Coordinates of C-alpha atoms and ligand atoms in Angstrom, one line a residue:
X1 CA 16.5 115.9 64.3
X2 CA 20.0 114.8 65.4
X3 CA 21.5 116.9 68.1
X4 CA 24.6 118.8 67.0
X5 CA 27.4 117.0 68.3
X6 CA 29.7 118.1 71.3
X7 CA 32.4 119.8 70.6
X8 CA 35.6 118.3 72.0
X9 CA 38.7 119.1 73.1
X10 CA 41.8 117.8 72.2
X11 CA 45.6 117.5 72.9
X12 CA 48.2 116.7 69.5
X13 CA 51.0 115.2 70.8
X14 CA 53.7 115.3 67.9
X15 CA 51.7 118.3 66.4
X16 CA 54.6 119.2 64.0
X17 CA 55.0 116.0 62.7
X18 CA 53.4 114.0 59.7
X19 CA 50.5 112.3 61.4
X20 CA 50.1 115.6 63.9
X21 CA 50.3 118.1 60.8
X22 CA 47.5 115.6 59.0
X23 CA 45.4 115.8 62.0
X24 CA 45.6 119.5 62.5
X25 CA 44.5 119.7 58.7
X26 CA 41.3 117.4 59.5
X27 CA 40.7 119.7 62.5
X28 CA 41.0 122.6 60.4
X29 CA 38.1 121.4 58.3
X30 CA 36.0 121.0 61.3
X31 CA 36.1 123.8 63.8
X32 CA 32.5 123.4 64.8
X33 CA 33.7 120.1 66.0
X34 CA 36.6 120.2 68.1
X35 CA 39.0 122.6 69.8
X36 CA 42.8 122.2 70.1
X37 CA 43.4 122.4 74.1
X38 CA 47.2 121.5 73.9
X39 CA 50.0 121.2 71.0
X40 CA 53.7 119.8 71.5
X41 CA 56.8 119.4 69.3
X42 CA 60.5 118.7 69.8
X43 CA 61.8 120.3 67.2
X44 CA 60.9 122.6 64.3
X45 CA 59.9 125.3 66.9
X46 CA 58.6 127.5 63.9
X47 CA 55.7 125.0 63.2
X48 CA 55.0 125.3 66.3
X49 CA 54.7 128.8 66.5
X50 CA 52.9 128.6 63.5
X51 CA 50.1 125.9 64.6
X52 CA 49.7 128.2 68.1
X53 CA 48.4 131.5 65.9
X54 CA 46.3 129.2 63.5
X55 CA 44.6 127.0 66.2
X56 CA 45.2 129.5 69.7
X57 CA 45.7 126.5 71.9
X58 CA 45.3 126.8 76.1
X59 CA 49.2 125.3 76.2
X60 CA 52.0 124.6 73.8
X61 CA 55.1 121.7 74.9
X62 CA 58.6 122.0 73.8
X63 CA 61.5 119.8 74.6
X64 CA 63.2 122.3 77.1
X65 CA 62.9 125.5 79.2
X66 CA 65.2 127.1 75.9
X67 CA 62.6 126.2 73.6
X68 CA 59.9 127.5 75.4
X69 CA 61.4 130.9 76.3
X70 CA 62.2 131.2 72.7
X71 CA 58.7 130.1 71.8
X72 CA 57.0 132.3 74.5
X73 CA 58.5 135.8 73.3
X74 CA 57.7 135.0 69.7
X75 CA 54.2 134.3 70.8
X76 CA 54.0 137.2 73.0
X77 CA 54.7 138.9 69.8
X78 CA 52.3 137.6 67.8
X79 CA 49.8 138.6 70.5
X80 CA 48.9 134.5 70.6
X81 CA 47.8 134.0 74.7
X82 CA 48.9 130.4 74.3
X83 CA 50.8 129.2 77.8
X84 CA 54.7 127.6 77.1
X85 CA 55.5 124.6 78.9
X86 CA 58.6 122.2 78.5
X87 CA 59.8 118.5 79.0
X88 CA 58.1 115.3 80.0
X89 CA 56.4 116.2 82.9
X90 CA 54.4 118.9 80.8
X91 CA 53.2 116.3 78.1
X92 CA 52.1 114.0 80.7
X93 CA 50.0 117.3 82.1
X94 CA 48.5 118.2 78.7
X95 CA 47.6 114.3 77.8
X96 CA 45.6 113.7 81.3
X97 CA 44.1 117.3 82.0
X98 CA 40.7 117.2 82.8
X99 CA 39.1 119.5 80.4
X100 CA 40.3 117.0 77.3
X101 CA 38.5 114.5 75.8
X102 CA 41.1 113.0 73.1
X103 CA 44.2 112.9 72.7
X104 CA 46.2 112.4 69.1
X105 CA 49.2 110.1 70.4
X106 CA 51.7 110.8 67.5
X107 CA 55.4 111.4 69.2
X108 CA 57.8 109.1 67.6
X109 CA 58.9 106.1 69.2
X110 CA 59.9 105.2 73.0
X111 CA 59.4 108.6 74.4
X112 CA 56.0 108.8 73.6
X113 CA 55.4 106.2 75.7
X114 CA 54.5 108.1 78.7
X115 CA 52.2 110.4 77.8
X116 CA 50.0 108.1 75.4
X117 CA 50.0 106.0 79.0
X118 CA 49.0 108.7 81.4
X119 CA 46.0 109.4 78.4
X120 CA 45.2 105.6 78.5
X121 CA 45.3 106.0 82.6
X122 CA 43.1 108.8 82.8
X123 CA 40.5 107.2 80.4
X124 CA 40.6 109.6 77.3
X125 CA 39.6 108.8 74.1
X126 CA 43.0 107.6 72.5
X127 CA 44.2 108.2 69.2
X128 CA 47.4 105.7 68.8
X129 CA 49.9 106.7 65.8
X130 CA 52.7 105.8 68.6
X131 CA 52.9 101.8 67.7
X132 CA 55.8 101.6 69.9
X133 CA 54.1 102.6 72.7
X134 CA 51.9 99.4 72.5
X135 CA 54.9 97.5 71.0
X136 CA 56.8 98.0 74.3
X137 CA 54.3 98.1 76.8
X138 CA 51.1 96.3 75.5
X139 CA 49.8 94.4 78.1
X140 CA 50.1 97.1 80.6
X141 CA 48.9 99.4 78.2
X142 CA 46.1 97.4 77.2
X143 CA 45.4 96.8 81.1
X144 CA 45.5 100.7 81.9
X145 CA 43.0 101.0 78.9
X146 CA 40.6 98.3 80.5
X147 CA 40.8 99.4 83.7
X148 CA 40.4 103.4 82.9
X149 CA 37.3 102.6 80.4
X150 CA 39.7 104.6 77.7
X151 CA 38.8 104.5 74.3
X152 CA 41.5 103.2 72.1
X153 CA 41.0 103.9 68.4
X154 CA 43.8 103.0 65.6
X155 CA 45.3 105.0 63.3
X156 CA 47.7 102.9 61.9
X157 CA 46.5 102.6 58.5
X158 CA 46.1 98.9 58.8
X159 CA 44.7 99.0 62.3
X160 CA 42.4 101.3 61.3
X161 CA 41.3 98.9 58.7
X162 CA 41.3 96.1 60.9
X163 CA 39.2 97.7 63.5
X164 CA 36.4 99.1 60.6
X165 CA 36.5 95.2 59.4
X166 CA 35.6 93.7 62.8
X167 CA 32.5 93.5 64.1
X168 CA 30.9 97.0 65.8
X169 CA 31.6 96.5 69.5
X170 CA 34.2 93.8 69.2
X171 CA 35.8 93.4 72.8
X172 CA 38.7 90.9 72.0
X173 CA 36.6 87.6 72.0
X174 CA 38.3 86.4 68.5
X175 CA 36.7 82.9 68.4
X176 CA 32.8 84.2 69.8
X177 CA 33.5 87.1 66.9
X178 CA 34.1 84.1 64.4
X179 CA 37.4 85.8 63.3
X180 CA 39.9 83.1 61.8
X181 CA 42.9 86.1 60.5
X182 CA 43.9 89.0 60.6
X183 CA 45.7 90.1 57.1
X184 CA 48.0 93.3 57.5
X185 CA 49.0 95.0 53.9
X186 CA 52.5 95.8 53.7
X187 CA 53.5 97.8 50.8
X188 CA 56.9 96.4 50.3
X189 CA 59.0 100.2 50.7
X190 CA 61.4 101.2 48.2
X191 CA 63.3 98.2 48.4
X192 CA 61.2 95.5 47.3
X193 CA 62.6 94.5 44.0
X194 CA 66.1 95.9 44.8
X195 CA 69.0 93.0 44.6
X196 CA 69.5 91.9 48.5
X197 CA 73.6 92.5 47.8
X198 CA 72.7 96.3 46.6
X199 CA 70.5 96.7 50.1
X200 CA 74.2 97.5 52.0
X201 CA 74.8 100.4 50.4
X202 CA 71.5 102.5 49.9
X203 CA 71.2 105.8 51.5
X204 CA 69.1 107.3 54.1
X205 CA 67.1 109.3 51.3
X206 CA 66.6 106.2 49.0
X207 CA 65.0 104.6 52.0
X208 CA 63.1 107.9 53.0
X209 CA 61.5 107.9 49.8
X210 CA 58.6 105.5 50.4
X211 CA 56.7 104.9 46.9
X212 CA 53.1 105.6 48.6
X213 CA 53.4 107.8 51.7
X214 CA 55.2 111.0 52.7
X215 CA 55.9 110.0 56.5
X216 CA 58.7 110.8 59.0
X217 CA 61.9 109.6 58.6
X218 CA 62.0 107.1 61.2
X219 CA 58.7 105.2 59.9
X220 CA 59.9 105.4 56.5
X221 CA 63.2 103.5 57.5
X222 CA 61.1 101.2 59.4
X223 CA 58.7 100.9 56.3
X224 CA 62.3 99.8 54.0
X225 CA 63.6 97.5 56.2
X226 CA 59.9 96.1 56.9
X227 CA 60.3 96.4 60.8
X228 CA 57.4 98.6 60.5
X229 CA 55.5 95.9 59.6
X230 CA 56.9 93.9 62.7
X231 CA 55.7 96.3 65.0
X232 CA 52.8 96.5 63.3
X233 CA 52.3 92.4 64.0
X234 CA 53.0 93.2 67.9
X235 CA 50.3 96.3 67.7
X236 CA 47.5 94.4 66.3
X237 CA 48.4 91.5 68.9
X238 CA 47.3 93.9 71.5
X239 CA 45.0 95.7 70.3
X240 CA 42.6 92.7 68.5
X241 CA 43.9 90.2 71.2
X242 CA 44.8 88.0 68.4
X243 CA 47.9 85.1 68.8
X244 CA 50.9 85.9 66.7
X245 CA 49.7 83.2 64.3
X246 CA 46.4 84.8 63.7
X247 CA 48.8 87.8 62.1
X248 CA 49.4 87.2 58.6
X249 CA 51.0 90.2 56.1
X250 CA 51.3 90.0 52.9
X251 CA 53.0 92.8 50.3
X252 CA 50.4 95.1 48.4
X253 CA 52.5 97.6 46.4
X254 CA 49.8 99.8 45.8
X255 CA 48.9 100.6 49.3
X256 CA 44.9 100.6 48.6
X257 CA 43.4 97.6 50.5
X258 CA 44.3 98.6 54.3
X259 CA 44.0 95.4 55.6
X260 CA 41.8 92.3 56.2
X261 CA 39.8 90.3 58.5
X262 CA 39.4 86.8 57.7
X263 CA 36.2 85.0 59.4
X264 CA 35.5 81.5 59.6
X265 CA 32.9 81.3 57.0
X266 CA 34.8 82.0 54.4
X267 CA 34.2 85.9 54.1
X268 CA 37.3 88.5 53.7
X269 CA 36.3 92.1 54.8
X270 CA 38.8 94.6 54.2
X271 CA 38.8 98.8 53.8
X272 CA 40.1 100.6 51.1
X273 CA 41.2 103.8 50.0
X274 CA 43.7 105.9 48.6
X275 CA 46.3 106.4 50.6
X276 CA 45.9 109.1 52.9
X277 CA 46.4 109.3 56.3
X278 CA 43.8 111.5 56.5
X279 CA 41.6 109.3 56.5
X280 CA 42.4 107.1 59.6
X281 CA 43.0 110.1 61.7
X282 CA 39.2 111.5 60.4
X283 CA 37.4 107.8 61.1
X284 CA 39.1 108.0 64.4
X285 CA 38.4 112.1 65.5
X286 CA 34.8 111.7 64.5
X287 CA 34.3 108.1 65.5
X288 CA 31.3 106.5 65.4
X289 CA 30.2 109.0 62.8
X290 CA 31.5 110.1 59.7
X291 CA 34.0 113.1 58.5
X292 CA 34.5 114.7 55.7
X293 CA 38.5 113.9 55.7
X294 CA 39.1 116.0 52.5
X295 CA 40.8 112.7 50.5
X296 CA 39.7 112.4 47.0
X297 CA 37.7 109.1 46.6
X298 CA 38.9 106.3 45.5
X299 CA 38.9 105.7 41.8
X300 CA 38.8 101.7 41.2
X301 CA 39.6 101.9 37.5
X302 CA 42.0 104.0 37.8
X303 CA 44.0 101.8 40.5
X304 CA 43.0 99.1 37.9
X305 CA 45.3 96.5 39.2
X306 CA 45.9 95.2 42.8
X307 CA 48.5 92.5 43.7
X308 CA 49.4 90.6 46.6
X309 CA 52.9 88.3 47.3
X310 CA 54.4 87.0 50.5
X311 CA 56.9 88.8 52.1
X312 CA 60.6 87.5 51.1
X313 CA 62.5 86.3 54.7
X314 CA 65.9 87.0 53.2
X315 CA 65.2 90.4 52.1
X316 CA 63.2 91.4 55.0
X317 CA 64.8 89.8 58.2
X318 CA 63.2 92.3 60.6
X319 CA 60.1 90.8 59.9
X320 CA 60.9 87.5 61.7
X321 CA 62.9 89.2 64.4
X322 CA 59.3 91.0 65.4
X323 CA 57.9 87.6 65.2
X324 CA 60.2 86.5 67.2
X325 CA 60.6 89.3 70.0
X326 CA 56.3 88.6 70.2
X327 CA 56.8 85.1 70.9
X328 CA 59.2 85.6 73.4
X329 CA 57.1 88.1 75.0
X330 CA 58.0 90.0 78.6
X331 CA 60.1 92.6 77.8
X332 CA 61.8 91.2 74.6
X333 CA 59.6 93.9 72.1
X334 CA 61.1 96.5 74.2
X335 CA 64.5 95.1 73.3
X336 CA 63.4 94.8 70.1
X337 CA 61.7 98.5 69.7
X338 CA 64.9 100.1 71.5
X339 CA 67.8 98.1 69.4
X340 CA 65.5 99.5 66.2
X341 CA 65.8 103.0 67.6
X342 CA 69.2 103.1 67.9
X343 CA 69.9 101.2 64.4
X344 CA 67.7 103.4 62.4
X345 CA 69.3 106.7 63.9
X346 CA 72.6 104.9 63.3
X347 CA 71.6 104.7 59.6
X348 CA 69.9 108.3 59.6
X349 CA 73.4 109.4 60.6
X350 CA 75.3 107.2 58.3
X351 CA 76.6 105.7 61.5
X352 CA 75.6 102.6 60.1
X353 CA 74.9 100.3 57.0
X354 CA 71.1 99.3 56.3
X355 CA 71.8 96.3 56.5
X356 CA 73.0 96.2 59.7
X357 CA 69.8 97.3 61.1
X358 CA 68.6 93.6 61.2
X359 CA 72.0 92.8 63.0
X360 CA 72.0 95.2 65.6
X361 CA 68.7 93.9 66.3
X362 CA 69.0 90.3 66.3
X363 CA 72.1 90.7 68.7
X364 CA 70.3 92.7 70.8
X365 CA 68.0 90.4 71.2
X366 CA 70.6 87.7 72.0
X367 CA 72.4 89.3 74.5
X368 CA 69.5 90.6 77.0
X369 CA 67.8 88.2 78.4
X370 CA 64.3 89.1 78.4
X371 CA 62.5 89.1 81.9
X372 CA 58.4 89.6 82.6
X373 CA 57.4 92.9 81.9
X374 CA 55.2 93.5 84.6
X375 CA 55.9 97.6 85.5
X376 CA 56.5 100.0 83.3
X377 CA 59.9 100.2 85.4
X378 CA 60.9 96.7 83.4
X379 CA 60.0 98.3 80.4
X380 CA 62.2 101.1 80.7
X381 CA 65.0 99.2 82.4
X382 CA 64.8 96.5 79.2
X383 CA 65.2 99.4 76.9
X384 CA 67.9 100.9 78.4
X385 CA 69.6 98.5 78.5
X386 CA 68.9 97.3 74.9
X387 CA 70.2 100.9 74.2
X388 CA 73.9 100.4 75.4
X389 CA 74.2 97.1 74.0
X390 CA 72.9 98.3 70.6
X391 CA 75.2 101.4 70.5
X392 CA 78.3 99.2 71.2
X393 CA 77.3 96.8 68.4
X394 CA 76.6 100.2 66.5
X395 CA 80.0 101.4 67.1
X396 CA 81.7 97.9 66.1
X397 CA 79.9 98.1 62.6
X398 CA 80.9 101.8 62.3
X399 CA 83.5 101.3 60.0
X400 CA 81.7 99.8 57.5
X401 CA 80.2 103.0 56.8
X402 CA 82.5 105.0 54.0
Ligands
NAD1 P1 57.5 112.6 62.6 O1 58.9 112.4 62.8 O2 57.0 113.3 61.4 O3 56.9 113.4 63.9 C1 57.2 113.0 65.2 C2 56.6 114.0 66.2 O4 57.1 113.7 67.5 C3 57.1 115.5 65.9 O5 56.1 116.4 66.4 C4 58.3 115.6 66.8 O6 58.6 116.9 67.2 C5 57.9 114.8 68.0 N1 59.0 114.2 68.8 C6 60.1 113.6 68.2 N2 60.9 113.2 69.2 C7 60.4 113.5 70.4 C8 60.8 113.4 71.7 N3 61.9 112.8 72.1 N4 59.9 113.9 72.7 C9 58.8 114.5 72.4 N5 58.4 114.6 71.1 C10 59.1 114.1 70.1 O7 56.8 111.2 62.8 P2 55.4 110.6 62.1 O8 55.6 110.1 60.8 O9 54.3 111.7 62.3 O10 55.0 109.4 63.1 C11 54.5 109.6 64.4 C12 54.1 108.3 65.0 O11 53.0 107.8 64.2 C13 55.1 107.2 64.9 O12 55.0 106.3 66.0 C14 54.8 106.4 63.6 O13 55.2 105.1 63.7 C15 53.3 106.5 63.6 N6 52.7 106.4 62.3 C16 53.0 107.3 61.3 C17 52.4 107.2 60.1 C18 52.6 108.3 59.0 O14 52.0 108.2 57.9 N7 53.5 109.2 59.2 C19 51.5 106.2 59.8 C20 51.2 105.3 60.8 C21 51.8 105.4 62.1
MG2 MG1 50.9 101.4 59.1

C-alpha cells in the first residue's frame, strides 16, 4: 500500500489575490494534505482577516505596522491566534522559514521579487505566479534555484503546460531532450478584433474584462495589450532554457490548449483544459501526483471548435518590445517589466491612453542603456531608474487623457 503522503506546509504570498484565493480554494479541498504556515496581502485587509479564521495560519503579512495593528485587534477578536507581521522584511521571513516546505509566489509584479528569491535561496519548493520576478531577474533567479536545489514548478497556465509536455526530469538540455519549439497560447484579450484606431480610447474595464479568465487587474491589462504574453516569452526563456527563437505564440481564442512542445520528430504535445487556474496551481501543490482541483472536465464537443492565427505586430506592439528587451538581455527586461508597471497603473488611473502603454515602453527602453545584470542591486537600480523615466514620459502623454 502507498504511504499517505506528508503533509506540508505552506506560505501564500498574495493570498488575497486571484491566483492566492484559487490556491487557498485547492487547499481547502485538501486539508489532509497541507497546512497554511503563513498568508500576506497588501490590501483588502478583510480577506485577510477572513482567510486567517478559515485556515488559522502561524503568521499573517500586511503592507504596514497600520495594517497589522488593525488586523491584530480584529483577530484578537475573533479569538484567531494567528501572529501580525508587516512590510518586506516580514515576507522575506515567512517565504524562507524553516518549518515550510512551499511557497505559492503570487504578489504582483516587481515587489514580489524579493521574497519569491529568498524562497528560491533557501531551496523551497516554488510555486511561480510572479512572471516578473523571473522576467527581471532570471538568470540570477535561475542560478539561486540551481545552486539551493529549489524546486521551481510553473503556474503560468502555459508554463504549466509546457513543463507537463516535456519530458519527466527535463533539466534544460533542449537539444539531448529532442525539443525543436516551444508554442505558448495566447488568447488574443478583449481586443483582438477591435479596429487598431478604436484601441486609444478603450477603458480600464473594457480591458479588465478578459473573455476567458477572471484575473487581477494588472494581468488583465497585460493580457489586452499582449505584454503578458511578452513576459510570458522571457519566463519560459528561463525556465525551459530555450533561445528566444525557440519561443513561438500563437492566438487561441478559446483558451483550451495551454501550450505546446514541438520535438524534432515531428510530434506536438500539448495540455488541455478548461480554463481554470485551478488547475495549474493543483498540478503544481500536489506535484508529482495528482489532485483533485475541483474543475469540471473538459467537454471536447462542447468546445467543438479550436483556432489558431499569428499574433498581429501592429495591433500588439508589446509583443516585439518583450522580444526585444530578451534579446538585449542584462538588465533591459527589468526596464522593460518596470516601464510596463508604471504604464499599466497609468492606464488603471486614466493617467494614460492604452495606447500609450507600448510607447512608454519602447522609450523606456531607448533611453536606459541596459548594463549586465549581474546582482540583484543592478536589477533594482535598472528599474528604478526605468521608473522615473517612464513616469516623465507618463506625465508628457497625460493630456491626452480626457
Ligand atoms: P491580484 O492583483 O489579484 O493579486 C495580487 C496579490 O499581491 C494580492 O494579494 C495583493 O494584496 C498582493 N500585492 C499587491 N501589491 C503588493 C505589494 N506591493 N507588496 C506585497 N503584496 C502586494 O493578482 P493576480 O491576478 O493574483 O496575479 C498574481 C501574479 O500571478 C502576477 O504576477 C500575475 O502575472 C500572475 N498570474 C496570474 C494569473 C491569474 O489568473 N490571475 C495567471 C497567471 C499568472
Ligand atoms: Mg499565462
Amino acid at each position: 500500500m502507498k504511504a499517505a503522503p506528508k503533509l506540508r506546509r505552506i506560505t501564500v504570498l498574495g493570498a488575497t489575490g486571484s491566483i492566492g484565493m484559487n490556491t487557498l480554494d485547492v487547499i481547502a479541498r485538501h486539508p489532509d494534505r497541507f497546512e497554511v504556515y503563513a498568508l500576506s496581502g497588501h490590501s483588502q485587509l478583510g480577506r485577510l482577516r477572513d482567510l486567517c479564521i478559515q485556515f488559522t495560519p502561524r503568521i499573517a503579512v500586511t503592507a504596514d505596522a497600520a495594517d497589522a495593528g488593525r488586523l491584530r485587534a480584529d483577530l484578537h477578536a475573533a479569538g484567531c491566534a494567528t501572529e501580525v507581521l508587516s512590510g518586506r522584511e516580514a515576507l522575506i521571513e515567512i517565504a524562507r522559514h524553516p518549518d515550510v516546505d512551499c511557497v505559492m509566489a503570487a504578489i504582483v509584479g516587481a515587489a514580489g521579487l524579493q521574497p519569491t528569491l529568498a524562497a528560491a535561496e533557501s531551496g523551497k519548493q516554488v510555486l511561480l505566479a510572479n512572471k516578473e520576478a523571473l522576467v527581471m531577474a532570471g538568470d540570477l533567479f535561475m542560478a539561486e534555484v540551481r545552486r539551493a536545489r529549489a524546486h521551481l514548478l510553473p503556474i503560468d497556465s502555459e508554463h504549466n503546460a509546457v513543463f507537463q509536455s516535456l519530458p519527466h526530469g527535463y533539466s534544460g538540455d533542449v537539444t539531448g531532450s529532442g525539443v525543436r519549439r516551444i508554442i505558448l497560447t495566447a488568447s488574443g484579450g478583449p481586443f483582438r478584433q477591435m479596429s487598431v484606431d478604436a484601441l486609444f480610447r478603450v477603458t480600464p474595464e473594457q480591458a479588465c474584462a478578459h473573455p476567458n479568465w477572471a484575473m487581477g487587474r494588472k494581468i488583465s491589462v497585460d493580457s489586452a495589450t499582449m505584454m503578458n504574453k511578452g513576459l510570458e516569452v522571457i519566463e519560459a526563456r528561463w525556465l525551459f532554457n530555450v533561445a528566444p527563437e525557440q519561443i513561438e505564440v500563437v492566438i487561441h481564442p478559446q483558451s483550451v490548449v495551454h501550450s505546446l512542445v514541438d520535438y524534432v520528430d515531428g510530434s506536438v504535445l500539448a495540455q488541455l483544459g478548461n480554463p481554470d487556474m485551478r488547475t495549474p496551481i493543483a498540478h503544481a501543490l500536489a506535484w508529482p501526483d495528482r489532485l483533485d482541483a475541483g474543475v469540471r472536465s473538459l467537454d471536447l464537443c462542447e468546445v467543438a471548435q479550436l483556432s489558431f492565427e499569428r499574433p498581429d505586430a501592429q495591433r500588439f506592439p508589446c509583443l516585439e518590445l518583450a522580444y526585444h528587451a530578451l534579446r538585449a538581455g542584462g538588465t533591459a527586461p527589468a526596464v522593460l517589466n518596470a516601464a510596463n508597471e508604471e504604464a499599466v497603473s497609468a492606464f488603471l488611473e486614466r493617467r494614460l491612453g492604452f495606447t500609450r502603454i507600448a510607447d512608454v515602453i519602447a522609450a523606456t527602453l531607448d533611453a536606459i542603456v541596459g548594463t549586465p545584470a549581474a546582482t540583484l542591486d543592478d536589477v533594482l537600480d535598472a528599474d528604478g531608474r526605468a521608473r522615473l523615466v517612464s513616469r516623465s514620459l507618463i506625465s508628457r502623454w497625460r493630456e491626452e487623457v480626457v
